[in-house]
XYZ file of C-alpha atoms in Angstrom:
540
model
C 110.846 156.471 46.353
C 110.203 160.040 45.239
C 111.499 161.867 42.216
C 113.375 165.153 42.365
C 111.446 168.226 41.281
C 112.557 169.260 37.804
C 110.502 171.155 35.197
C 112.512 170.193 32.113
C 112.028 166.545 31.247
C 110.790 164.520 28.296
C 107.423 163.776 29.906
C 106.476 167.369 30.734
C 103.737 167.480 28.059
C 102.652 163.885 28.561
C 98.924 163.528 29.100
C 97.910 160.017 28.124
C 96.248 157.749 30.693
C 99.429 155.651 30.682
C 101.335 158.624 32.086
C 98.599 159.515 34.573
C 98.959 156.027 36.040
C 102.566 156.914 36.926
C 101.867 160.083 38.907
C 103.821 160.377 42.151
C 104.814 163.031 44.688
C 108.130 164.702 43.905
C 110.522 166.126 46.476
C 110.846 168.515 48.139
C 107.433 169.522 49.497
C 106.631 173.233 49.592
C 106.855 174.212 53.268
C 105.977 177.676 54.555
C 102.453 177.716 56.016
C 101.289 177.070 59.570
C 97.835 175.696 58.933
C 95.699 173.917 56.359
C 96.367 175.068 52.802
C 92.914 175.842 51.370
C 93.757 177.431 48.014
C 96.224 176.930 45.162
C 96.504 178.798 41.852
C 99.185 179.016 39.147
C 99.969 182.104 37.139
C 99.249 181.999 33.404
C 102.798 180.888 32.540
C 102.803 178.093 35.109
C 105.987 179.477 36.697
C 104.524 180.789 39.977
C 102.089 179.332 42.494
C 100.065 181.282 45.080
C 98.639 179.562 48.157
C 96.233 180.643 50.899
C 96.022 179.076 54.337
C 94.377 179.019 57.747
C 97.366 181.076 58.940
C 95.895 184.052 56.985
C 99.010 184.372 54.817
C 99.425 184.326 51.058
C 102.597 182.584 49.873
C 104.080 182.955 46.404
C 106.227 180.045 45.195
C 108.522 179.031 42.402
C 108.202 175.253 42.868
C 111.110 174.598 40.492
C 113.645 176.811 42.301
C 116.186 175.727 44.898
C 114.485 178.074 47.367
C 110.839 177.884 46.275
C 109.230 180.360 48.720
C 109.545 183.776 47.083
C 107.261 185.870 49.324
C 104.919 185.528 52.284
C 102.263 188.249 52.196
C 100.074 189.319 55.167
C 96.573 189.185 53.750
C 94.523 191.490 55.988
C 92.121 188.603 56.651
C 91.189 187.633 60.210
C 90.112 184.044 59.457
C 90.860 181.116 57.143
C 91.693 182.064 53.550
C 89.519 180.044 51.165
C 90.633 181.348 47.763
C 93.536 183.301 46.237
C 94.409 184.084 42.621
C 96.923 186.019 40.568
C 95.068 189.074 39.356
C 96.666 189.543 35.942
C 98.492 187.281 33.461
C 100.997 190.108 32.976
C 101.937 190.487 36.659
C 102.859 188.087 39.459
C 102.753 190.805 42.119
C 99.004 191.501 42.108
C 96.716 189.097 43.993
C 93.086 188.786 45.100
C 91.803 186.679 47.986
C 88.750 185.935 50.112
C 88.179 184.238 53.445
C 85.918 182.960 56.175
C 85.680 186.482 57.577
C 83.639 187.520 54.508
C 86.286 189.987 53.367
C 87.566 190.173 49.789
C 91.060 191.657 49.414
C 93.203 193.076 46.617
C 96.981 192.950 47.099
C 100.044 194.455 45.480
C 103.195 192.776 46.759
C 105.811 195.418 45.915
C 105.174 198.123 46.949
C 102.775 196.734 49.545
C 99.120 197.622 48.905
C 96.074 195.976 50.465
C 92.520 197.053 49.618
C 89.683 195.405 51.573
C 86.108 194.961 50.329
C 83.565 194.248 53.083
C 80.521 194.085 50.828
C 79.480 190.467 51.519
C 77.371 189.745 54.594
C 78.736 186.228 55.097
C 81.786 184.080 54.378
C 83.240 184.179 50.873
C 84.123 180.968 49.019
C 86.002 181.954 45.888
C 87.571 184.840 43.957
C 88.110 184.840 40.195
C 89.807 187.398 37.892
C 87.963 188.486 34.759
C 89.860 187.138 31.712
C 88.673 190.166 29.725
C 90.120 192.829 32.025
C 93.169 192.887 34.348
C 91.318 195.400 36.558
C 88.156 193.374 37.210
C 87.536 190.347 39.432
C 84.619 188.487 41.027
C 83.738 186.850 44.335
C 80.959 184.505 45.475
C 79.577 184.180 48.966
C 77.395 182.344 51.426
C 75.013 185.318 51.247
C 73.951 184.153 47.754
C 75.619 186.905 45.761
C 78.325 187.262 43.134
C 80.149 190.576 43.325
C 82.098 192.298 40.555
C 84.929 194.647 41.514
C 86.489 197.143 39.126
C 89.727 198.568 40.520
C 89.426 201.551 38.190
C 86.325 202.569 40.138
C 87.273 201.550 43.688
C 90.254 199.781 45.259
C 88.433 199.150 48.549
C 84.973 199.309 50.115
C 84.646 199.400 53.886
C 80.861 199.740 54.209
C 79.453 196.536 55.668
C 77.192 194.432 53.433
C 76.480 196.862 50.612
C 75.080 196.213 47.124
C 77.473 198.527 45.299
C 79.374 195.658 43.663
C 76.626 193.015 43.468
C 76.280 191.500 40.001
C 74.094 188.438 40.739
C 71.868 187.608 43.699
C 70.492 184.100 43.245
C 67.993 184.583 46.059
C 66.250 187.365 44.117
C 65.068 184.973 41.416
C 65.064 181.665 43.246
C 61.254 181.538 43.443
C 61.181 181.045 39.660
C 63.053 177.770 39.986
C 60.747 174.784 40.391
C 63.972 172.877 41.116
C 65.037 174.982 44.076
C 64.670 173.530 47.558
C 65.216 176.649 49.675
C 62.878 179.444 50.682
C 63.092 182.866 49.095
C 65.267 185.355 50.938
C 67.079 188.229 49.272
C 70.400 189.576 50.449
C 68.781 192.676 51.907
C 66.886 190.510 54.392
C 70.215 189.203 55.725
C 71.556 192.744 55.999
C 68.541 194.059 57.899
C 68.599 191.140 60.305
C 72.315 191.429 61.080
C 74.069 193.828 63.383
C 75.640 196.964 62.013
C 79.124 195.904 63.111
C 81.175 193.036 61.728
C 80.759 190.685 64.686
C 78.323 188.511 62.732
C 81.116 187.746 60.249
C 83.027 185.841 62.912
C 80.154 183.607 63.998
C 81.023 180.388 62.236
C 78.219 177.887 61.716
C 78.465 174.566 59.948
C 79.506 175.144 56.349
C 76.791 175.261 53.682
C 74.221 176.015 56.378
C 72.802 179.357 55.240
C 69.340 179.219 56.868
C 67.959 182.201 54.988
C 68.408 181.151 51.382
C 70.792 179.834 48.753
C 74.575 180.324 48.829
C 77.019 180.463 45.904
C 79.935 178.158 46.704
C 81.817 178.018 43.379
C 82.326 180.177 40.302
C 83.892 179.590 36.889
C 84.208 181.594 33.651
C 84.529 179.917 30.262
C 88.078 180.457 28.896
C 86.938 181.263 25.339
C 83.251 182.232 25.484
C 84.029 184.483 28.444
C 80.503 185.871 28.639
C 79.402 182.595 30.275
C 79.718 182.310 34.038
C 78.868 179.074 35.877
C 77.832 179.077 39.535
C 77.730 176.117 41.898
C 74.956 176.824 44.406
C 74.073 175.216 47.713
C 70.571 174.311 46.552
C 72.452 171.737 44.398
C 71.844 173.640 41.155
C 74.457 174.607 38.601
C 73.448 177.918 37.063
C 75.007 179.416 33.934
C 74.660 183.145 33.272
C 75.303 185.151 30.128
C 77.034 188.293 31.354
C 75.973 190.166 28.223
C 72.424 190.168 29.603
C 73.344 191.489 33.060
C 73.611 195.170 33.870
C 76.832 196.293 35.561
C 76.788 196.807 39.343
C 75.440 200.143 40.583
C 73.008 200.255 37.635
C 70.914 197.225 38.636
C 67.485 198.028 40.033
C 67.023 195.227 42.570
C 63.383 196.179 43.051
C 62.478 195.001 39.552
C 62.078 191.321 38.766
C 63.688 191.741 35.337
C 66.946 193.232 36.626
C 67.164 190.896 39.599
C 66.815 187.692 37.570
C 68.475 188.698 34.277
C 71.169 186.682 32.586
C 70.468 183.094 33.606
C 70.449 180.830 30.540
C 70.807 177.337 32.004
C 70.360 175.328 35.202
C 71.156 171.725 36.098
C 70.181 169.335 38.885
C 70.740 165.539 38.857
C 67.345 163.868 38.846
C 68.521 161.352 41.465
C 68.655 164.217 43.972
C 64.891 164.676 43.693
C 62.919 162.842 46.361
C 59.171 162.538 46.785
C 58.026 163.767 50.201
C 55.643 161.474 52.081
C 52.020 162.409 52.443
C 50.695 163.851 55.694
C 49.341 160.454 56.669
C 52.851 158.996 56.370
C 54.514 161.670 58.519
C 54.536 160.830 62.236
C 53.219 163.379 64.704
C 55.891 165.123 66.787
C 55.612 165.308 70.546
C 55.112 169.036 70.368
C 52.375 170.657 68.337
C 53.903 174.120 68.638
C 55.994 173.995 65.472
C 55.135 176.969 63.264
C 53.681 176.413 59.848
C 55.899 177.173 56.859
C 54.209 177.403 53.496
C 57.558 177.683 51.755
C 58.315 174.135 52.861
C 55.103 172.844 51.391
C 52.921 172.236 54.449
C 50.827 174.087 56.986
C 50.064 171.118 59.229
C 51.108 171.785 62.842
C 52.917 168.988 64.612
C 54.504 167.633 61.437
C 58.289 167.397 61.326
C 59.617 169.996 58.888
C 62.526 167.809 57.854
C 60.095 165.726 55.787
C 58.966 168.701 53.741
C 61.851 168.890 51.278
C 61.712 167.923 47.641
C 65.459 167.362 47.419
C 68.107 165.388 49.216
C 70.818 168.070 49.678
C 74.394 167.310 48.648
C 76.016 170.741 48.165
C 78.409 171.672 45.383
C 82.062 171.921 46.444
C 83.560 172.567 42.972
C 82.272 173.807 39.619
C 84.648 174.236 36.652
C 84.336 174.889 32.920
C 86.578 172.763 30.687
C 89.792 174.836 30.362
C 90.503 173.449 26.879
C 87.825 175.874 25.638
C 86.503 173.672 22.821
C 83.175 172.879 24.485
C 80.905 174.130 27.240
C 81.377 171.080 29.473
C 81.146 171.717 33.223
C 82.639 169.509 35.949
C 80.681 169.500 39.211
C 81.601 167.841 42.513
C 78.864 167.244 45.102
C 79.466 166.672 48.812
C 78.552 163.103 49.747
C 78.082 162.238 46.078
C 79.916 161.693 42.798
C 81.642 164.038 40.396
C 79.482 164.850 37.344
C 80.549 165.913 33.855
C 77.664 167.807 32.249
C 77.179 169.182 28.750
C 74.427 171.861 28.715
C 71.619 170.960 26.329
C 73.781 168.171 24.927
C 75.970 170.738 23.132
C 76.818 174.405 22.783
C 74.461 175.720 20.102
C 71.675 177.067 22.326
C 74.076 178.948 24.550
C 76.200 180.354 21.747
C 73.455 181.594 19.445
C 71.347 184.228 21.257
C 68.727 184.034 18.480
C 67.780 180.560 19.745
C 66.985 181.918 23.199
C 63.504 183.289 23.784
C 64.344 185.630 26.641
C 60.707 186.711 26.890
C 59.787 183.233 28.131
C 61.032 182.944 31.742
C 60.516 179.176 31.672
C 62.431 178.411 28.470
C 65.323 176.872 30.386
C 63.373 175.460 33.313
C 63.192 171.828 32.431
C 61.936 169.105 34.703
C 64.691 167.599 36.858
C 63.926 164.252 35.235
C 65.316 165.678 31.975
C 68.516 167.041 33.497
C 70.185 163.635 33.273
C 70.181 163.995 29.478
C 73.030 166.463 29.969
C 75.180 164.124 32.083
C 78.133 162.888 30.022
C 79.862 160.860 32.745
C 79.886 160.191 36.492
C 83.081 159.583 38.485
C 83.220 157.693 41.762
C 85.769 156.077 44.069
C 86.675 159.176 46.094
C 85.207 160.515 49.344
C 83.761 164.031 49.638
C 82.069 164.631 52.949
C 84.329 166.171 55.572
C 85.324 169.585 54.205
C 83.689 172.486 52.384
C 86.502 172.633 49.813
C 86.899 169.567 47.621
C 88.062 170.491 44.146
C 87.655 168.421 41.003
C 89.314 169.506 37.783
C 90.009 168.648 34.165
C 93.552 167.324 33.686
C 95.731 167.230 30.577
C 96.166 169.621 27.620
C 93.021 168.244 25.968
C 91.254 167.542 29.274
C 91.652 163.794 28.777
C 91.355 163.059 32.481
C 89.476 164.142 35.605
C 91.225 164.595 38.957
C 89.819 165.158 42.463
C 90.867 165.306 46.083
C 89.432 162.891 48.634
C 88.694 162.613 52.366
C 91.053 159.635 52.654
C 94.032 161.833 51.799
C 94.353 160.693 48.200
C 94.325 162.253 44.750
C 92.074 160.302 42.384
C 92.461 160.342 38.582
C 89.842 159.048 36.133
C 89.583 158.725 32.371
C 87.270 161.517 31.272
C 85.671 159.390 28.569
C 85.164 156.052 30.329
C 85.015 157.094 33.994
C 87.549 154.386 34.894
C 89.939 155.117 37.721
C 93.516 155.507 36.448
C 95.372 156.351 39.639
C 95.007 156.970 43.359
C 97.932 158.650 45.138
C 98.283 159.235 48.879
C 99.077 162.945 49.197
C 97.918 164.062 52.666
C 97.730 162.542 56.136
C 94.040 163.451 56.366
C 92.214 165.117 53.447
C 93.194 166.436 50.002
C 91.084 169.504 49.210
C 92.861 171.495 46.491
C 93.780 170.313 42.999
C 95.607 172.653 40.615
C 96.970 171.465 37.218
C 99.758 173.590 35.764
C 98.430 175.532 32.726
C 101.779 175.469 30.878
C 103.019 171.979 31.839
C 99.934 169.732 31.911
C 101.793 166.847 33.540
C 102.482 168.908 36.692
C 99.855 168.895 39.442
C 99.876 170.890 42.711
C 97.775 169.540 45.601
C 97.126 170.494 49.227
C 94.797 169.780 52.131
C 94.871 169.471 55.897
C 98.672 169.200 55.983
C 100.475 172.541 56.133
C 102.626 171.823 53.082
C 102.017 171.591 49.323
C 102.852 168.597 47.163
C 103.801 168.575 43.491
C 102.860 165.482 41.464
C 104.489 164.393 38.205
C 104.287 161.170 36.127
C 107.747 159.911 37.087
C 106.885 156.651 38.883
C 108.715 153.599 37.574
C 105.729 151.404 38.370
C 102.229 152.094 37.071
C 99.172 151.957 39.310
C 96.202 149.713 38.874
C 93.229 148.744 40.983
C 92.076 145.208 41.721
C 89.156 144.078 43.827
C 89.967 141.437 46.407
C 87.409 139.274 48.140
C 87.961 141.142 51.395
C 87.445 144.568 49.850
C 89.308 147.089 47.757
C 93.056 146.895 47.473
C 95.514 148.847 45.342
C 98.388 147.038 43.665
C 100.923 147.813 40.952
C 102.325 146.007 37.971
C 105.975 146.312 37.018
C 105.085 146.457 33.359
C 102.156 148.840 33.808
C 99.593 146.238 32.764
C 96.401 145.619 34.673
C 92.679 145.214 34.304
C 91.841 148.802 35.268
C 95.215 150.364 34.716
C 96.872 152.398 32.047
C 97.718 149.395 29.858
C 94.094 149.258 28.725
C 94.654 152.560 26.928
C 96.705 153.236 23.835
C 99.395 155.892 24.187
C 98.024 157.427 20.997
C 94.600 157.915 22.567
C 93.412 161.426 21.747
C 90.791 161.412 24.476
C 87.029 161.490 24.096
C 85.577 162.470 20.779
C 83.548 165.623 21.347
C 81.753 167.535 18.627
C 82.767 171.203 18.541
C 80.229 173.736 17.358
C 81.257 176.108 14.540
C 80.623 179.179 16.721
C 82.812 177.998 19.584
C 85.582 176.877 17.222
C 85.640 180.334 15.601
C 85.767 181.975 19.026
C 88.652 179.707 20.002
C 90.604 180.449 16.811
C 89.928 184.165 17.237
C 91.398 184.038 20.755
C 94.579 182.574 19.228
C 94.895 185.533 16.825
C 93.429 184.047 13.639
C 91.327 186.220 11.339
C 87.937 184.601 11.741
C 86.447 186.603 8.848
C 88.957 185.085 6.422
C 88.242 181.609 7.767
C 84.515 182.098 7.310
C 85.130 183.279 3.717
C 87.235 180.195 2.976
C 84.527 177.999 4.454
C 81.861 179.679 2.272
C 84.004 179.302 -0.874
C 84.552 175.634 -0.030
C 80.828 175.030 0.373
C 80.169 176.775 -2.957
C 82.771 174.573 -4.650
C 81.151 171.466 -3.239
C 77.761 172.604 -4.508
C 79.235 173.123 -8.025
C 80.666 169.595 -8.005
C 77.290 168.210 -6.964
C 75.644 170.040 -9.863
C 78.139 168.488 -12.276
């Protein structure tokens, strides 16, 4: 039985694990695409939803209206749309998108405007508006670059594979990473080796298979400390950059090591991904001795199989998100063929927030051994499947990010407790695979999901029966309790649970309060007066 879609109910702000255990699909589904729906994004008010699909169309929805499809916009893309976003919180008619064809597009719905940017030399994974400016947005690509576009400077760029908008090129500084498992190849090498026309854009190889270097598959900007940008890269590393230390595009000198590698302040790799390659004596000889040597792979012995010469077991990042609550610098990372990881850089925010603690003259200050990276892992989440598709989003869920939610290859949406890692719910939401997860920013109980099916589902905590998981002797089975009780279900949590207790640094708290309109100077003065008063009492 499915509930009717309605935005105004008593549970709309519910976020406790007890409510998450009652998530279900509401009717009707959002129907209007003719292909897999690869991207979902709400506007800032949570009243509109934009979707991108294999049919190369962008649809704008009001999921709560009697006729939810408001507009279907031709995108200008020639292949599968991977990402689409509303450009500005103040307007629902301006969109940005990117696709398998490598093109990034800017759209105005009414009157119709479409500006194409052909700067990337390979497929583009994600677009992201800049929260600081309604005229600026970013894109990340399989060519290893992050581009920044300023519509005040240019509303299109039709020159193939240029560097005019390139902000970050991870392949320029990848040799400095002892953790990296790919050879060094800058973007210019891809450009010089490709044809001058756009035919190479349409040659589709297996996803995450860039043979010439590292790709950037995911991008996220912190909602409060907006100078921090997190990248999910296909060498399995999460990289965080401080945009204050990066020159704007068109002013970067890519020939200098300083400009090319500026801005990176943190990197993360799970230590369990590190493998020890066998010695030459343990590697069997191949039938052919004509294999070329490759010093970048760590060997020059002919006749040895190159697949043994990797330091890392690749998993590939399919999603990388900052905590949208803004009160910490936590990052949620989903790896293909692996678990979802919640990481807290350096165990807290102080080193990232206070530039005086960063010795930028030491290029190795943030290059820790992979064995130490696990100190930053807060929690791991498992029970889903992430292997079949290149898009598999995981996201924080709830107004205080009390839960974690992810799509799965078995067509389900999986919900975990952020603090304990326990599974709270598992809802069948697609005949094949659920790829996209999009919590509503205004109504935290509302969740939009999509995947291989050509429709979009809306989930709300309206189920009369709570979900719980039990393990049977013959394998895993999912059952429900009429009263919501169960060993792994919501009854193990108190409705008054405020979520995990996370220490908030003073700097980040002041930034957060400032973003809400508070006078931070006055708050700091009050804090100083309070400390002085406490000191006087101690003296007495």
